[in-house]
Structure formats: C-alpha cells, structure tokens
CSV table of N, CA and C in Angstrom, one decimal:
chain,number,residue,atom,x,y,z
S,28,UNK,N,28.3,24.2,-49.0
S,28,UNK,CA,27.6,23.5,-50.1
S,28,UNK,C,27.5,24.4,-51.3
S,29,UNK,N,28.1,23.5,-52.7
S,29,UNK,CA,27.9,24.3,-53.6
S,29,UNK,C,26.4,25.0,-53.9
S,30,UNK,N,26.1,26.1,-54.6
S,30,UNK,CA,24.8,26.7,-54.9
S,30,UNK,C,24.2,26.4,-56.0
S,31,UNK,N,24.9,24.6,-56.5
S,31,UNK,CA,24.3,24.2,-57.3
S,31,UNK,C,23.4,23.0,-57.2
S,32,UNK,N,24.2,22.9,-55.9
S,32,UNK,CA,23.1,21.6,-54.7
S,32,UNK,C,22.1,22.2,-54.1
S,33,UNK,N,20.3,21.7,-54.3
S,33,UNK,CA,19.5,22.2,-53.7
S,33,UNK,C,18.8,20.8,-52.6
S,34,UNK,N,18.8,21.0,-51.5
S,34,UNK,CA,18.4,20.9,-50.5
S,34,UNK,C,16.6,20.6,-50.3
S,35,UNK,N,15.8,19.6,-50.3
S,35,UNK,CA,15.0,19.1,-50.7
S,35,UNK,C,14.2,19.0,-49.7
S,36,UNK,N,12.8,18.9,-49.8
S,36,UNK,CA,11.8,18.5,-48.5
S,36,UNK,C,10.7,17.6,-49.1
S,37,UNK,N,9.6,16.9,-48.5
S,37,UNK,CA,9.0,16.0,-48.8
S,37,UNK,C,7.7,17.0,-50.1
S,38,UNK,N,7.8,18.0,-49.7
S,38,UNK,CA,7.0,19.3,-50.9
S,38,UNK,C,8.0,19.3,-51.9
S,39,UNK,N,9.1,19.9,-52.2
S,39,UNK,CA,9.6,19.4,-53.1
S,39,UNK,C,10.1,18.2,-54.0
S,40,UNK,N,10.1,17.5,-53.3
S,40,UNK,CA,10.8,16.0,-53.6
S,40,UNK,C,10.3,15.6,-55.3
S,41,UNK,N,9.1,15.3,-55.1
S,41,UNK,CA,8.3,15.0,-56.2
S,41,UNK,C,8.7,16.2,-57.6
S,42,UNK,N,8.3,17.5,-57.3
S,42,UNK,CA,8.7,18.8,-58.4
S,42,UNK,C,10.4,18.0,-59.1
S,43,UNK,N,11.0,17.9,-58.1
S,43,UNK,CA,12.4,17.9,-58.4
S,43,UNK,C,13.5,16.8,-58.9
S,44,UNK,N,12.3,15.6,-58.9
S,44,UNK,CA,13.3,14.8,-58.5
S,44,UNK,C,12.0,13.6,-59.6
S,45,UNK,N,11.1,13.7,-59.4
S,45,UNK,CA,9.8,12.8,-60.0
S,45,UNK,C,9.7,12.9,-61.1
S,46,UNK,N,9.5,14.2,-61.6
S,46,UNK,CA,9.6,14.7,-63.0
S,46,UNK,C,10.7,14.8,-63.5
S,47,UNK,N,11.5,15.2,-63.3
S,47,UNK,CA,12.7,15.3,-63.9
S,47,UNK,C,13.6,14.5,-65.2
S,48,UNK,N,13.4,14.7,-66.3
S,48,UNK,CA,14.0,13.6,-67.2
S,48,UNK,C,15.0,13.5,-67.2
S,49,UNK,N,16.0,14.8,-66.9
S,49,UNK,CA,17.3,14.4,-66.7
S,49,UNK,C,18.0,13.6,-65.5
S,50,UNK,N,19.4,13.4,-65.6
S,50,UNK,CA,19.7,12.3,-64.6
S,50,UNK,C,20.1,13.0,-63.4
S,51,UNK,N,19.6,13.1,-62.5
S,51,UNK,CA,19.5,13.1,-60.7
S,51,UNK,C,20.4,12.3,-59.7
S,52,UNK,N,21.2,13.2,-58.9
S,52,UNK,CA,22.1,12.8,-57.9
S,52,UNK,C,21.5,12.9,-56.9
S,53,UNK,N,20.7,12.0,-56.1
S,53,UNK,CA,20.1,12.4,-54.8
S,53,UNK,C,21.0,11.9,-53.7
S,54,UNK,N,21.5,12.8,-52.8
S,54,UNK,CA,22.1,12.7,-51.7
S,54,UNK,C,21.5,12.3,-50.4
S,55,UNK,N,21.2,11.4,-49.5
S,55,UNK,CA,20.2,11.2,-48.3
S,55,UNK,C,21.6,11.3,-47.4
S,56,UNK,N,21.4,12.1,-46.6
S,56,UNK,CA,22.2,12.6,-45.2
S,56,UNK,C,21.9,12.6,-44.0
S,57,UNK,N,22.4,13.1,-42.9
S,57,UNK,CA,21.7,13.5,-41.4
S,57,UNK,C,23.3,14.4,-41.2
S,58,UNK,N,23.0,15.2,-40.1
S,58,UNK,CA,23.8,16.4,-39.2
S,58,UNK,C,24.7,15.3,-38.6
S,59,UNK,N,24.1,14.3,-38.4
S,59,UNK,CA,25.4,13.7,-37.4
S,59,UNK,C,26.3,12.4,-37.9
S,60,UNK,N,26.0,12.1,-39.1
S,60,UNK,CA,26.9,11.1,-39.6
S,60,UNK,C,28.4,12.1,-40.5
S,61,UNK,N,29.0,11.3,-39.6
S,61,UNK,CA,30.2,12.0,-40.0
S,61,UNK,C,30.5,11.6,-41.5
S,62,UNK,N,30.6,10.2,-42.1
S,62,UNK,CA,30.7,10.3,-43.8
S,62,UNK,C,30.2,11.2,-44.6
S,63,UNK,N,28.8,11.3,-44.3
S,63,UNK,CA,28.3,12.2,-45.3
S,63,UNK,C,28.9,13.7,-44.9
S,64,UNK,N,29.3,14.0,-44.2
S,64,UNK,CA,30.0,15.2,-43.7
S,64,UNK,C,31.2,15.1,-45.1
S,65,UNK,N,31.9,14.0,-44.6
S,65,UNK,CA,32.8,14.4,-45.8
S,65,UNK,C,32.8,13.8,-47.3
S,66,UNK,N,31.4,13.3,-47.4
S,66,UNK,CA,31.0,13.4,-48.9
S,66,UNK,C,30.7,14.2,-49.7
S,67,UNK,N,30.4,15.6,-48.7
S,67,UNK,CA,30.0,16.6,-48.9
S,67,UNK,C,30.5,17.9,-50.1
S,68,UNK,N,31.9,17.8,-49.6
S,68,UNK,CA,32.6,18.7,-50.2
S,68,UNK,C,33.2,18.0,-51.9
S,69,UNK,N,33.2,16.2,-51.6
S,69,UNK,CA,32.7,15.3,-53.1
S,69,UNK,C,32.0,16.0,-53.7
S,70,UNK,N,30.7,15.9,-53.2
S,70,UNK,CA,29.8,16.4,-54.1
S,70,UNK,C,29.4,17.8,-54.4
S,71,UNK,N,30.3,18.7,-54.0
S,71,UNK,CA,30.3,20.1,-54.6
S,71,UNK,C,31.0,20.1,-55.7
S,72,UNK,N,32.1,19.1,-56.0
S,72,UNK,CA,32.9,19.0,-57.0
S,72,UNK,C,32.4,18.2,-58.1
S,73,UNK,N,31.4,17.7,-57.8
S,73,UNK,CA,30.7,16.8,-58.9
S,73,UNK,C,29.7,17.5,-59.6
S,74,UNK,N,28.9,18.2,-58.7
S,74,UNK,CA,27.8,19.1,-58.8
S,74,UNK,C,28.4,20.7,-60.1
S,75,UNK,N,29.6,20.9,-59.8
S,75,UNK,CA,30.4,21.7,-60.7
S,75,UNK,C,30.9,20.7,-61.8
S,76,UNK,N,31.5,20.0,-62.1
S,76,UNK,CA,31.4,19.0,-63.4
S,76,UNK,C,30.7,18.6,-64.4
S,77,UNK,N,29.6,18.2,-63.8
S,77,UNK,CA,28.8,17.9,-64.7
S,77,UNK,C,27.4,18.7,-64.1
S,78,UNK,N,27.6,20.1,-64.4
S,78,UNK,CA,26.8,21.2,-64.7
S,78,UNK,C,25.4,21.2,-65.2
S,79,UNK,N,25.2,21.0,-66.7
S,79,UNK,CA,24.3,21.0,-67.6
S,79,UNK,C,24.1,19.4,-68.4
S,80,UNK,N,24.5,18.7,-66.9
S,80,UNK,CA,23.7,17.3,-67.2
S,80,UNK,C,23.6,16.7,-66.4
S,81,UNK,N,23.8,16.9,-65.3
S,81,UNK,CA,23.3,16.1,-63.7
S,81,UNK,C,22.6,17.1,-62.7
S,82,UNK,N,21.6,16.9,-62.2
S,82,UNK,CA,21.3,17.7,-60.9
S,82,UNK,C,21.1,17.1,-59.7
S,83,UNK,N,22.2,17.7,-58.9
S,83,UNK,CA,22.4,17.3,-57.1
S,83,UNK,C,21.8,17.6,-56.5
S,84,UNK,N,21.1,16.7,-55.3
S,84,UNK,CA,20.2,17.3,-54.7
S,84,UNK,C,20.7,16.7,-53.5
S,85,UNK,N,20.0,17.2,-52.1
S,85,UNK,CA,20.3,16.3,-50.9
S,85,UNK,C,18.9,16.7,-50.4
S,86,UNK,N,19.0,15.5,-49.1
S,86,UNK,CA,17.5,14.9,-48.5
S,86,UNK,C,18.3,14.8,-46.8
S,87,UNK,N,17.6,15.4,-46.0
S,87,UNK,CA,18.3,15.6,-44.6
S,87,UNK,C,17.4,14.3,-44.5
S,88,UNK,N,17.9,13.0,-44.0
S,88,UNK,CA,17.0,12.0,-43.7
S,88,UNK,C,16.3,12.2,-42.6
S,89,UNK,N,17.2,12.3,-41.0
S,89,UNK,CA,16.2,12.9,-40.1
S,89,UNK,C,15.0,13.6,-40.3
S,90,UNK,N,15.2,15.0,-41.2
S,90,UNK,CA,14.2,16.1,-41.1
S,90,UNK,C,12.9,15.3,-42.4
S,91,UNK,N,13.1,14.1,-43.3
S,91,UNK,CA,12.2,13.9,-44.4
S,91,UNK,C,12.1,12.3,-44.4
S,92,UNK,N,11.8,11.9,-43.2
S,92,UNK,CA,11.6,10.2,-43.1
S,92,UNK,C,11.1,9.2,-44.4
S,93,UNK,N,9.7,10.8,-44.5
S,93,UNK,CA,8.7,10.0,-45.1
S,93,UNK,C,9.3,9.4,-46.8
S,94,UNK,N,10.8,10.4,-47.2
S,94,UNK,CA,11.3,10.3,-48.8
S,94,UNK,C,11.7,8.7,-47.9
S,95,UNK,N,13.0,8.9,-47.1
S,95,UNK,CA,13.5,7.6,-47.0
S,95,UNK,C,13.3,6.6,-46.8
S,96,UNK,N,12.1,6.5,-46.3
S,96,UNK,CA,11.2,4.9,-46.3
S,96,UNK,C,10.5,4.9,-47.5
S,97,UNK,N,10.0,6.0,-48.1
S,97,UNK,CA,9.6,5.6,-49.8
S,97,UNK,C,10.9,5.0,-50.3
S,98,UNK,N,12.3,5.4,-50.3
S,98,UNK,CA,13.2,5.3,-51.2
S,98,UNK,C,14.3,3.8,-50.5
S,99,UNK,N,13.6,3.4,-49.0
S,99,UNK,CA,14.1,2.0,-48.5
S,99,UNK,C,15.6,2.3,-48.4
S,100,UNK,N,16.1,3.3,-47.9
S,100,UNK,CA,17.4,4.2,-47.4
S,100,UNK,C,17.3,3.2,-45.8
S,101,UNK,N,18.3,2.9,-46.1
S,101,UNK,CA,18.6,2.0,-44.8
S,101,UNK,C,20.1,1.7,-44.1
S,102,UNK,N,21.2,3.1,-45.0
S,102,UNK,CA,22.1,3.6,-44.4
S,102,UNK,C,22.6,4.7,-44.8
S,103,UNK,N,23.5,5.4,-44.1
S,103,UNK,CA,24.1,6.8,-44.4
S,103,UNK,C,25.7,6.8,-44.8
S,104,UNK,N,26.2,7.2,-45.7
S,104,UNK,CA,25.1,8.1,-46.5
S,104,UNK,C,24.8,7.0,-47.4
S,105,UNK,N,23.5,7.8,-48.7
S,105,UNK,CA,23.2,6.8,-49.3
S,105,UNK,C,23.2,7.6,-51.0
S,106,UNK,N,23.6,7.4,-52.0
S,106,UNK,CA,23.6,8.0,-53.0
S,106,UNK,C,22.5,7.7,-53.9
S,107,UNK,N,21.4,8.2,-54.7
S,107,UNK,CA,21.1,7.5,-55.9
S,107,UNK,C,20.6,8.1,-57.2
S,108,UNK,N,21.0,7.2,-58.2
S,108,UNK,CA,21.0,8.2,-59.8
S,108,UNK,C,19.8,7.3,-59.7
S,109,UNK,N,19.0,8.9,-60.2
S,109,UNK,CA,17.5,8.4,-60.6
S,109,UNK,C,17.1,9.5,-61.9
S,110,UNK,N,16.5,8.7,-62.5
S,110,UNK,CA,15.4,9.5,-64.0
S,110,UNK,C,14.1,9.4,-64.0
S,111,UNK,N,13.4,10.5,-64.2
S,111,UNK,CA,12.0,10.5,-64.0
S,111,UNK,C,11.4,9.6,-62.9
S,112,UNK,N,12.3,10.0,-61.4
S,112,UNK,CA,11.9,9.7,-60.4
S,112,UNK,C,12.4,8.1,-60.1
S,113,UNK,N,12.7,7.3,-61.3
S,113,UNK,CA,12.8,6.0,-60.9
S,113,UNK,C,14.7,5.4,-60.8
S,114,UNK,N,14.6,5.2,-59.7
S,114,UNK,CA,16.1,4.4,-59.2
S,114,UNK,C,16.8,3.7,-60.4
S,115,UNK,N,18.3,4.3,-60.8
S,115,UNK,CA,18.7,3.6,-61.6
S,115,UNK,C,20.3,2.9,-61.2
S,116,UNK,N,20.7,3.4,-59.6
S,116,UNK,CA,21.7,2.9,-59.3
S,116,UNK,C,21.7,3.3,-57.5
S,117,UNK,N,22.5,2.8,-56.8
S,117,UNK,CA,22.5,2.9,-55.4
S,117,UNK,C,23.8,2.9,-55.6
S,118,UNK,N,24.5,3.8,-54.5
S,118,UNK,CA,25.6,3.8,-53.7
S,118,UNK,C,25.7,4.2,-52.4
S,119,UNK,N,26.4,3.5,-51.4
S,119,UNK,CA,26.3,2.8,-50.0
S,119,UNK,C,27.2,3.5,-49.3
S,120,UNK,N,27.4,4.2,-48.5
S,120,UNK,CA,28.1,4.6,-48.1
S,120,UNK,C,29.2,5.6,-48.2
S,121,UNK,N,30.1,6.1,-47.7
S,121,UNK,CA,31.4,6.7,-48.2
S,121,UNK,C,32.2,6.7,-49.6
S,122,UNK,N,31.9,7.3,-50.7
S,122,UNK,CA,32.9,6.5,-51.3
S,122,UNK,C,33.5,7.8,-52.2
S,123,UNK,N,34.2,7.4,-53.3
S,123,UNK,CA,34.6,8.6,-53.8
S,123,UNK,C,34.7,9.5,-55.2
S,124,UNK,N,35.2,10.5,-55.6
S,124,UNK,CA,34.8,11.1,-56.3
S,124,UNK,C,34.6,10.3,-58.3
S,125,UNK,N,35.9,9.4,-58.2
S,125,UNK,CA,36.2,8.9,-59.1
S,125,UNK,C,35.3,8.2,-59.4
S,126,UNK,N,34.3,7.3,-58.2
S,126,UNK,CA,33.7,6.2,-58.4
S,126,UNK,C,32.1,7.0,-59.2
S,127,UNK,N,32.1,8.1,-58.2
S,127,UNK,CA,30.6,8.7,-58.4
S,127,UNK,C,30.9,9.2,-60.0
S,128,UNK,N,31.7,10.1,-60.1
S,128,UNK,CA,31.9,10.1,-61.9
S,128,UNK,C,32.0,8.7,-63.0
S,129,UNK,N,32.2,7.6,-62.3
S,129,UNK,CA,32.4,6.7,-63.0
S,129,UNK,C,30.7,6.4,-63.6
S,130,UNK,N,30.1,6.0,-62.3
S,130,UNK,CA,28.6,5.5,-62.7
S,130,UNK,C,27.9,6.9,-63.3
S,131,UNK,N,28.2,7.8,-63.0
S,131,UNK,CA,27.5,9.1,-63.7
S,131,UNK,C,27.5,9.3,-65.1
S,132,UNK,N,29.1,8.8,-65.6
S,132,UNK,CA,29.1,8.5,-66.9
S,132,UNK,C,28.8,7.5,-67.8
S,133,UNK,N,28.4,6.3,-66.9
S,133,UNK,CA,27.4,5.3,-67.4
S,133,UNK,C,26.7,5.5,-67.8
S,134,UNK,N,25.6,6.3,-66.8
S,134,UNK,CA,24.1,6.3,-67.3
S,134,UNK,C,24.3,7.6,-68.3
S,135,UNK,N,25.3,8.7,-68.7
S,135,UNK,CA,24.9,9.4,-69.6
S,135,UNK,C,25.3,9.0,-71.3
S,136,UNK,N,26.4,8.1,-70.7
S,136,UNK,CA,26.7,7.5,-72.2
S,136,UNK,C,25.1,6.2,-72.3
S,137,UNK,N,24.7,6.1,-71.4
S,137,UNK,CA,23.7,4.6,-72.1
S,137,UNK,C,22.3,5.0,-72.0
C-alpha cells in the first residue's frame, strides 16, 4: 500500500473524511475479497497522481461495519468520491485505472 493511502477506523472516519473540503477517494474493502485485492495496487497509482488534490483512504469493511451501513456499502469493493463528507459518486466493483481517473477529473474540473 502506497504511504499515501491511510487506512481509517470509525475514530477517524469523521477527522478525515467529514471535514475534509478537498476531494476524497474512499476505498471500502475486506481481507478476503479478492477484487479489492487487485484494486489495490490501482489505487497506489492513483494515490501517486493526483498527489496534491485527491486523498485515498480505505475502510476494512469487516473491521468498521458501523462506516458501511452509514455509507449503504452493499458490495466489494466499493469506491466513493466524497467532499466535505458528502457522496459525490459511487463506483461498484472492480474496475480500472482509467475509469477512476476519468470521474476524478470530473469532479476537479467542475
């Protein structure tokens, strides 16, 4: 995991993710789903990209139920660009680098 991805708990969640005016990559995972396994190394390369205007974060869903039933996570993996804590897009599943930079650069150009 890059050391630009920080790894979140239901204590943190809010500091990091609530407040936050900038635009937020929240990652929701578990140990044993194999996609997010290989989303993983996606998002080290995204998390290096766009440096000093996105921050990546991940949410172990097993270990922080209580984020993913606030946040209605209802498969793995689950992506979502959020600002000042509020949902500005969902992404479902597996997908890939191109697509995550595509919507990334939506919300910073608009």
């Amino acid at each position: 995991m890059s050391s630009q991805i920080l790894n979140l708990s239901t204590d943190s969640f809010d500091q990091y993710v609530s407040k936050d005016s900038n635009i937020v990559l929240l990652d929701i995972w578990a140990e044993w789903c194999g996609p997010c396994k290989q989303l993983s190394p996606i998002l080290d390369e995204v998390a290096e990209l766009y440096l000093d205007e996105v921050k990546v974060y991940k949410v172990n869903a097993d270990q922080n139920q209580d984020i993913t039933e606030k946040l209605k996570v209802r498969g793995l993996p689950t992506l979502l660009v959020m600002v000042n804590g509020e949902e500005k897009e969902r992404i479902l599943g597996l997908t890939s680098k191109t697509r995550i930079c595509q919507v990334l650069d939506q919300h910073l150009e608009g």
